[in-house]
Coordinates of C-alpha atoms in Angstrom, one line a residue:
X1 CA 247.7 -88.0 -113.8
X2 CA 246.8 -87.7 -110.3
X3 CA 249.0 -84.8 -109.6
X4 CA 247.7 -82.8 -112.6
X5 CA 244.8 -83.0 -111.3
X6 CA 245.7 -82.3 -108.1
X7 CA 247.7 -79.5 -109.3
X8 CA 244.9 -77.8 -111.4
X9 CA 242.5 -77.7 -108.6
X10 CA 242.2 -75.4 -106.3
X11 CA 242.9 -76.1 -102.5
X12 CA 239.9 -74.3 -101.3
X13 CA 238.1 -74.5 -97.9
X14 CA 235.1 -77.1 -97.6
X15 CA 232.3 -73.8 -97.2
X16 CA 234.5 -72.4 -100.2
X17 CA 233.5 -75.5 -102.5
X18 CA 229.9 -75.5 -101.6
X19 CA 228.2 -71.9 -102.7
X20 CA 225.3 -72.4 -100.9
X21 CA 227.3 -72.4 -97.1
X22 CA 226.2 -69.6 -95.1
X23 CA 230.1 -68.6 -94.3
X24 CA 231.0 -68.4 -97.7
X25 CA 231.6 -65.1 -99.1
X26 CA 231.0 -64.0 -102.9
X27 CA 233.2 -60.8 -102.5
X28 CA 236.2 -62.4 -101.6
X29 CA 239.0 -60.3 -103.6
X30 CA 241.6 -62.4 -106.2
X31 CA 244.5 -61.0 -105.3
X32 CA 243.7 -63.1 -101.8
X33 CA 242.7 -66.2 -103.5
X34 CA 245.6 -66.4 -105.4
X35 CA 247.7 -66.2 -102.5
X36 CA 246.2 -68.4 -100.8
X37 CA 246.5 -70.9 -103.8
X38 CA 249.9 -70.0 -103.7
X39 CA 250.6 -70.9 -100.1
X40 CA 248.3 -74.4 -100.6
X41 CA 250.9 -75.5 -104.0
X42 CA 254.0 -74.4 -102.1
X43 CA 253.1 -76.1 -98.8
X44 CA 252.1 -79.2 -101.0
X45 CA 255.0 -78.8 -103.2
X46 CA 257.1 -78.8 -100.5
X47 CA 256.0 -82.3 -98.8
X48 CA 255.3 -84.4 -101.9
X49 CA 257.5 -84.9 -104.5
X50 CA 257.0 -86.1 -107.7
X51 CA 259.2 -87.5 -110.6
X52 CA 258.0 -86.4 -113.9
X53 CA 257.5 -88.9 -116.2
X54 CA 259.2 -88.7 -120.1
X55 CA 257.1 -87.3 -122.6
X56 CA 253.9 -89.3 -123.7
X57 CA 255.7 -90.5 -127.2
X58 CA 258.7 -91.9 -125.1
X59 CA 256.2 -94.5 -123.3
X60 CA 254.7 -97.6 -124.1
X61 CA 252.9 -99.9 -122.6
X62 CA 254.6 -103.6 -121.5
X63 CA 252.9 -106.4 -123.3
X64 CA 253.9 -109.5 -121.5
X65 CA 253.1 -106.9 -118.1
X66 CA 254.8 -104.9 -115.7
X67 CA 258.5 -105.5 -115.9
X68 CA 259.9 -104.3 -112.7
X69 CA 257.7 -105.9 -110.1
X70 CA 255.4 -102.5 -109.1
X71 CA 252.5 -100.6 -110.3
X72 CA 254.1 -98.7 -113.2
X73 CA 253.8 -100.7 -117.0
X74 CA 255.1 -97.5 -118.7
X75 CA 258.8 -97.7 -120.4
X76 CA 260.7 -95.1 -118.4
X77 CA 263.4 -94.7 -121.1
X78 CA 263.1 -94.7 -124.9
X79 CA 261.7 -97.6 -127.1
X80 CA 264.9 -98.1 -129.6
X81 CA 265.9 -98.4 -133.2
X82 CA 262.2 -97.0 -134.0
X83 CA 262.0 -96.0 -137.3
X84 CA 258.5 -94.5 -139.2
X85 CA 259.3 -93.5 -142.7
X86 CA 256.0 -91.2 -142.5
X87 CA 258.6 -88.7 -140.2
X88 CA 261.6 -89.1 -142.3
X89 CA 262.1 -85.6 -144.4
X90 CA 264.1 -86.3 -147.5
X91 CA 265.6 -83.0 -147.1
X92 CA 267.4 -84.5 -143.6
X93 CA 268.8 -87.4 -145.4
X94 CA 270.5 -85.1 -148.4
X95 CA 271.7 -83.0 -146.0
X96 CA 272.8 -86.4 -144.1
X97 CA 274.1 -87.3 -147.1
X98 CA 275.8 -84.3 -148.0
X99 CA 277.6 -84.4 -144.7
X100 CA 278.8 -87.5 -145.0
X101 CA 280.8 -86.8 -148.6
X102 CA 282.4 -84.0 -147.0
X103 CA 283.9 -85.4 -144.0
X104 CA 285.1 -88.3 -145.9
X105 CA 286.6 -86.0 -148.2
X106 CA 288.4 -83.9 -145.2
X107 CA 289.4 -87.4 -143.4
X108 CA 291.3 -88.4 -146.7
X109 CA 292.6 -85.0 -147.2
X110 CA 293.7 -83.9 -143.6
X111 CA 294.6 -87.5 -142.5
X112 CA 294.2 -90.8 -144.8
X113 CA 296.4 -89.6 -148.1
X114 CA 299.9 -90.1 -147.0
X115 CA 300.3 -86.6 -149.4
X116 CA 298.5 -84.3 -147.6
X117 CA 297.5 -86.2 -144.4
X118 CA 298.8 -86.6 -141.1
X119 CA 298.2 -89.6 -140.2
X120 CA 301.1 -91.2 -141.6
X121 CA 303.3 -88.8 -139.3
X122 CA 301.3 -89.8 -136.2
X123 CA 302.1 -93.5 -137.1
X124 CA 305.6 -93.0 -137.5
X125 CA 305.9 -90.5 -134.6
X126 CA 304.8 -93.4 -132.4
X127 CA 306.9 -96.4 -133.7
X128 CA 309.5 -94.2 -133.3
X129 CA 309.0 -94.2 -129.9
X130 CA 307.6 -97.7 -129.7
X131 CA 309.6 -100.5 -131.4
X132 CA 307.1 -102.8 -131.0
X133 CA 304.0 -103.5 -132.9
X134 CA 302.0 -104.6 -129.9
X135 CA 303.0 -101.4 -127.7
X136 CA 302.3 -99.1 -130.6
X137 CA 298.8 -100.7 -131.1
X138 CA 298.0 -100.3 -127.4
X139 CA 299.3 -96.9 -127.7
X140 CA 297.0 -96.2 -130.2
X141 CA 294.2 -97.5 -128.2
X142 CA 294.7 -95.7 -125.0
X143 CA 295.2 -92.1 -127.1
X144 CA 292.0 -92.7 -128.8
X145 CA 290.6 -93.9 -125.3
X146 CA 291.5 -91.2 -123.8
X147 CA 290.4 -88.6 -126.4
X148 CA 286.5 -90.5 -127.0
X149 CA 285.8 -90.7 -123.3
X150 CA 287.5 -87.5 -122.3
X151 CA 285.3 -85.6 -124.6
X152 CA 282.1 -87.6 -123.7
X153 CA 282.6 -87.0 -120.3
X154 CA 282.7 -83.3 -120.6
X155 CA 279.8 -83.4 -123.4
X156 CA 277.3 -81.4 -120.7
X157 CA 279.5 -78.7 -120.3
X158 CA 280.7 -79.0 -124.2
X159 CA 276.9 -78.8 -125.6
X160 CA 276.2 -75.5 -122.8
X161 CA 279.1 -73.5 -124.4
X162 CA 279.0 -74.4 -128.2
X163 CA 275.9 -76.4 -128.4
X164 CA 274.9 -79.8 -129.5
X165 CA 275.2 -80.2 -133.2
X166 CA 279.0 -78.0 -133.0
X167 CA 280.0 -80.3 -130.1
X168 CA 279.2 -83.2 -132.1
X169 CA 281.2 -82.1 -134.8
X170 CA 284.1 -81.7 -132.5
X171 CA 283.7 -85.0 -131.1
X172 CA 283.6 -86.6 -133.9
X173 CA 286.0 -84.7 -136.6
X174 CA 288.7 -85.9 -133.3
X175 CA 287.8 -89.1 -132.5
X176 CA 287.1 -90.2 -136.2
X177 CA 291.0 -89.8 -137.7
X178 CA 292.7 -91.7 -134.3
X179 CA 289.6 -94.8 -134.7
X180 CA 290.7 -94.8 -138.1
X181 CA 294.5 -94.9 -137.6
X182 CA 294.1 -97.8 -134.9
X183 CA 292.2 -99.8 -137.6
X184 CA 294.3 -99.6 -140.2
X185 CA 297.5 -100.3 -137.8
X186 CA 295.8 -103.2 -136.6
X187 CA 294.9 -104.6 -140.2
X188 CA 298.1 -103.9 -141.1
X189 CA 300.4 -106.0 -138.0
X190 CA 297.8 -108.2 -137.3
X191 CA 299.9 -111.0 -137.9
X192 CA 303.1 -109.4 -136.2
X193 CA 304.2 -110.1 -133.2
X194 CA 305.1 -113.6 -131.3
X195 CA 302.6 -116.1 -132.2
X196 CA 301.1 -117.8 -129.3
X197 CA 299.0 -120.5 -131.0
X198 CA 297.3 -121.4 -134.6
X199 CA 293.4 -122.9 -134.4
X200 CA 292.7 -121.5 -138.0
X201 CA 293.4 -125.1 -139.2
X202 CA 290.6 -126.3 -136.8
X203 CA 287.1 -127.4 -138.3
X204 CA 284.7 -125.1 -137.1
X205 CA 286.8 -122.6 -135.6
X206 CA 286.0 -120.1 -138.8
X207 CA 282.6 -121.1 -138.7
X208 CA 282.1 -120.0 -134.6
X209 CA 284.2 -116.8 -135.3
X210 CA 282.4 -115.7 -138.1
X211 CA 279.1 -116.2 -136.6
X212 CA 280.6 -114.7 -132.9
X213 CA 281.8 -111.6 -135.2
X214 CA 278.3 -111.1 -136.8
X215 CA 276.6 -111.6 -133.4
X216 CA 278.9 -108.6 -131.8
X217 CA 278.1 -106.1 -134.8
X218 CA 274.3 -106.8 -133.6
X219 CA 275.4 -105.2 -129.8
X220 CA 278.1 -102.8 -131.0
X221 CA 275.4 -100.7 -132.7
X222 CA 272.9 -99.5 -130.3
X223 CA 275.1 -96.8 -128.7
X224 CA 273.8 -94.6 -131.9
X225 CA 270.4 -95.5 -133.2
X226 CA 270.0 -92.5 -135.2
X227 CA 272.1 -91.9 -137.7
X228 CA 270.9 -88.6 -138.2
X229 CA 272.1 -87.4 -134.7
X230 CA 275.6 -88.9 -135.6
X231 CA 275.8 -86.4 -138.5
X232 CA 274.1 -83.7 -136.2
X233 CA 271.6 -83.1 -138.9
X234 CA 269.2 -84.0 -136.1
X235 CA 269.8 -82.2 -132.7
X236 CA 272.0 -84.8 -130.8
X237 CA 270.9 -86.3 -127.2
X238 CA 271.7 -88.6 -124.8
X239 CA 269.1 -91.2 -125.0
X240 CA 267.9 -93.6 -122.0
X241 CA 267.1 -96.4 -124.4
X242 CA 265.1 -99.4 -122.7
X243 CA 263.9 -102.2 -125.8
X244 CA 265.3 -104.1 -127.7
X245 CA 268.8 -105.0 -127.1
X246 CA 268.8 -103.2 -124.2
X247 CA 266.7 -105.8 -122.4
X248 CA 269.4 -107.8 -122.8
X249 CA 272.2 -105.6 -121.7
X250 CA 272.5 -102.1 -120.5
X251 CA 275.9 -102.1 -122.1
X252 CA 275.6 -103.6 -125.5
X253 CA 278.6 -102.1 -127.0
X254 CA 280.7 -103.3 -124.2
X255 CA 279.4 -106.7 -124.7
X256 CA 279.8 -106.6 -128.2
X257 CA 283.6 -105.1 -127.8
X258 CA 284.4 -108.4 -126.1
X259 CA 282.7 -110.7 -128.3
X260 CA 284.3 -108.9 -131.0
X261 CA 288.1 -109.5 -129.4
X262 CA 287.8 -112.9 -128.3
X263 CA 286.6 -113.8 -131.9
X264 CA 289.1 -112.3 -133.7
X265 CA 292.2 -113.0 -130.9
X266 CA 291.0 -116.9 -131.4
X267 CA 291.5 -116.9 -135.0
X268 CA 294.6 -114.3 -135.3
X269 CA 296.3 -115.9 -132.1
X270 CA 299.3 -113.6 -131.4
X271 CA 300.5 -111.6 -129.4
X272 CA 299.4 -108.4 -131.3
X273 CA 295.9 -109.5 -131.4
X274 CA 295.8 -109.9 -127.5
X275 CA 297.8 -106.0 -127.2
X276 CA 294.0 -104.8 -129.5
X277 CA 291.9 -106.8 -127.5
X278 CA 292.9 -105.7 -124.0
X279 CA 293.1 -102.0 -124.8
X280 CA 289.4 -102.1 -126.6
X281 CA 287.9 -104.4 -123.6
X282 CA 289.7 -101.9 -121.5
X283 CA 288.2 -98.5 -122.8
X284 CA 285.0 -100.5 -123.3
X285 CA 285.0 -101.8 -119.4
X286 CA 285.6 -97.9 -118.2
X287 CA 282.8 -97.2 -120.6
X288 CA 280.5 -98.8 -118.4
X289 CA 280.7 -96.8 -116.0
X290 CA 281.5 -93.7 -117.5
X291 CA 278.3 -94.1 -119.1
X292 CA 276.3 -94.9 -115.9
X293 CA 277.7 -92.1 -114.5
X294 CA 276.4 -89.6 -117.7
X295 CA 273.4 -91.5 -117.5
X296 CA 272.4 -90.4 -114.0
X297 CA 273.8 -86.8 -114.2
X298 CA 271.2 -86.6 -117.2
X299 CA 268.3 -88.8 -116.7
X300 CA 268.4 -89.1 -112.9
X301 CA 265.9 -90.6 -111.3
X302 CA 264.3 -92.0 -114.6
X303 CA 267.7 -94.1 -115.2
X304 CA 268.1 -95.3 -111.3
X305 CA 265.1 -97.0 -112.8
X306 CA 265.7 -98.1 -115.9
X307 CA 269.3 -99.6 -113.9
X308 CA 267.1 -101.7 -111.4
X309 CA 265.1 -103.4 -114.5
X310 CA 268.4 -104.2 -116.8
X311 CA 271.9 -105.3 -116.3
X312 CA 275.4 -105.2 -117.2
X313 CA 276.0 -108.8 -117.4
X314 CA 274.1 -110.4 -120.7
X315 CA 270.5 -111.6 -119.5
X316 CA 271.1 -111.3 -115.5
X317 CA 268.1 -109.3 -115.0
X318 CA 266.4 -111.5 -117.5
X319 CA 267.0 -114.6 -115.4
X320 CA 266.8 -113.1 -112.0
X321 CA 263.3 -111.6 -113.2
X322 CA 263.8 -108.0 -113.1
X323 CA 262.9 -107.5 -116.8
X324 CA 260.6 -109.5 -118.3
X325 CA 260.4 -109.8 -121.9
X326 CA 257.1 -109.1 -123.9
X327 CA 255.7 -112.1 -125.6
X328 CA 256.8 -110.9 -128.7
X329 CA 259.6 -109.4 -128.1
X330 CA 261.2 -110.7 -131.3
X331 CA 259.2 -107.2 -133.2
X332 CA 262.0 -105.1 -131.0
X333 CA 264.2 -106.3 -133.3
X334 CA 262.7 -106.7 -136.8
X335 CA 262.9 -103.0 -137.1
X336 CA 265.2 -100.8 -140.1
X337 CA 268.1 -99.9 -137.9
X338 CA 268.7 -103.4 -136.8
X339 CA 268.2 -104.4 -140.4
X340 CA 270.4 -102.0 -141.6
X341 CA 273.4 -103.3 -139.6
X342 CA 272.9 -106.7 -140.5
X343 CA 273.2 -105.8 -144.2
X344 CA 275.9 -103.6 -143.1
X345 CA 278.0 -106.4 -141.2
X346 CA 277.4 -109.2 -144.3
X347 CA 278.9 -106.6 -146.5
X348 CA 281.9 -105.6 -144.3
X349 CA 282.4 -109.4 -143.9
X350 CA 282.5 -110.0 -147.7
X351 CA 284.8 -106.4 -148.3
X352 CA 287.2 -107.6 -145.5
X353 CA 289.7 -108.3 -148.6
X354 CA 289.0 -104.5 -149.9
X355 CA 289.4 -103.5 -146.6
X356 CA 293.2 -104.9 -145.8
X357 CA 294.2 -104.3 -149.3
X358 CA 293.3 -100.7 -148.8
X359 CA 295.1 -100.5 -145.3
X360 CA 297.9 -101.9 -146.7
X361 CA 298.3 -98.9 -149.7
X362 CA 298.8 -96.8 -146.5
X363 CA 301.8 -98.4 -145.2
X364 CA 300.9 -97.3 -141.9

């Protein structure tokens, strides 16, 4: 605020502010006030710099306070997983919609049907060079690695040559058919392998892994809030989100990766389940810095910010005080996208038998 103003008024002399000074001069020209303005903004300009702050609908005020410790209670990044069904355009979510049908129906005709697809030939490709379920689902794993960061890490110069929404579709009609191949592979040969030890017999050991499972769904979301972005039926960006989740970890997805693999590697106990789990916490450890590093090329000085008040580690800038969570900071989450995924996770939970009987039609 204080540099608009400063900005928008002009740097004139003291006898030029007050009309009434005998050395003032009513017939100065404005070509020569203008360059004079000119040389005050530039020499100011030049001295003092300021950050510009996000755009008025990106900031809200702190209600348990300042945050970070200084004089600023604004959010500097995005307040997440808002949803107001007054903007929703039922228009975006039939073309969402549309979208949706038509690259399911391409994934199942270019890659899922083992009669028209490929996948089946990259399955066997690889166990053909692999003999061993384990090495083949690692495989897996670092290709699709490999692929998903590779094109995020080039998705500045990507969105410059073909745009967003096209460069969206490329990242995702790629990664999309190698996620899905690792899945299935995995459901499939889950219980492959040399088994190292069996707690499924234990009381409450389904009980903790079903709960540490649902829990990791809840941080595994927030790398895409909008779901119309993910479609590119909205104009794709990288967002700096700050709320919710995100006060909590920087990295949710990487926490939730690993919450998701220890889970699952507990109850499945094998040697095949430990191959998934260190080539997922692998990618998703690389991720965090990989995504730092977009973060900064895009945001700058705005995330070098939003870094100082948040942390990698689950709740270490919580305890160590540099974020301090509103007094009801339960409302960050009691919002539709965080709904959504909790219906979303109880129902993937209950069609886990749909799901492996469906994998296992592939034969993959």
């Amino acid at each position: 605020m204080a540099s608009s103003l400063l900005l928008s008024t002009p740097f004139l002399s003291p006898h030029q502010r007050n009309p009434k000074s005998p050395i003032s001069k009513p017939s100065l020209s404005l070509s020569s006030t203008s360059i004079s303005r000119k040389f005050a903004l530039s020499e100011f300009n030049r001295t003092i710099h300021f950050t510009p702050k996000p755009p008025l609908s990106q900031r809200r005020r702190f209600i348990a306070g300042n945050s970070v410790g200084d004089s600023d209670d604004f959010l500097i990044g995005e307040d997440s997983a808002t949803f107001e069904l007054s903007k929703q355009k039922i228009s975006s979510w039939v073309y969402f919609t549309l979208i949706l049908g038509v690259v399911l129906f391409a994934l199942n005709f270019l890659w899922i049907d083992n009669s028209t697809g490929f996948g089946k030939y990259f399955i066997d490709a690889l166990e053909s060079i692999f003999q061993s379920p384990e090495v083949v689902l690692l495989s897996l794993t670092v290709i699709f690695a490999a692929v998903h960061s590779g094109l995020a890490s080039f998705r500045a110069v990507g969105e410059k040559i073909i745009g967003e929404r096209a460069f969206r579709v490329l990242f995702a009609g790629v990664s999309l058919p190698l996620a899905v191949s690792t899945v299935v592979y995995f459901i499939n040969h889950r219980y492959d392998g040399i088994q190292l030890w069996q707690l499924q017999g234990v009381p409450g050991v389904h009980q903790l892994v079903w709960l540490s499972s649902f829990i990791s769904f809840l941080f595994l979301y927030p790398s895409t809030f909008n779901l119309l972005e993910v479609a590119a039926v909205d104009k794709p960006k990288l967002h700096l989100w700050e709320t919710g989740i995100m006060r909590i970890t920087r990295h949710p997805q990487m926490v939730g990766q690993v919450i998701w693999c220890l889970a699952h590697t507990i109850w499945i106990g094998n040697s095949v389940a430990v191959a998934a789990s260190l080539g997922l916490i692998g990618h998703h450890l690389f991720g965090v810095w990989n995504g730092d590093r977009r973060l900064a090329l895009r945001h700058g000085d705005a995330f070098e910010m939003v870094k100082k008040r948040t942390s990698i580690i689950p709740f270490a800038a919580i305890i160590d005080g540099r974020q301090r969570l509103p007094r009801d900071y339960y409302k960050e989450f009691i919002r539709v996208p965080y709904l959504a995924v909790t219906a979303v996770t109880l129902g993937a939970y209950f069609a886990h038998p749909l799901m492996q009987s469906a994998s296992f039609r592939l034969h993959w």
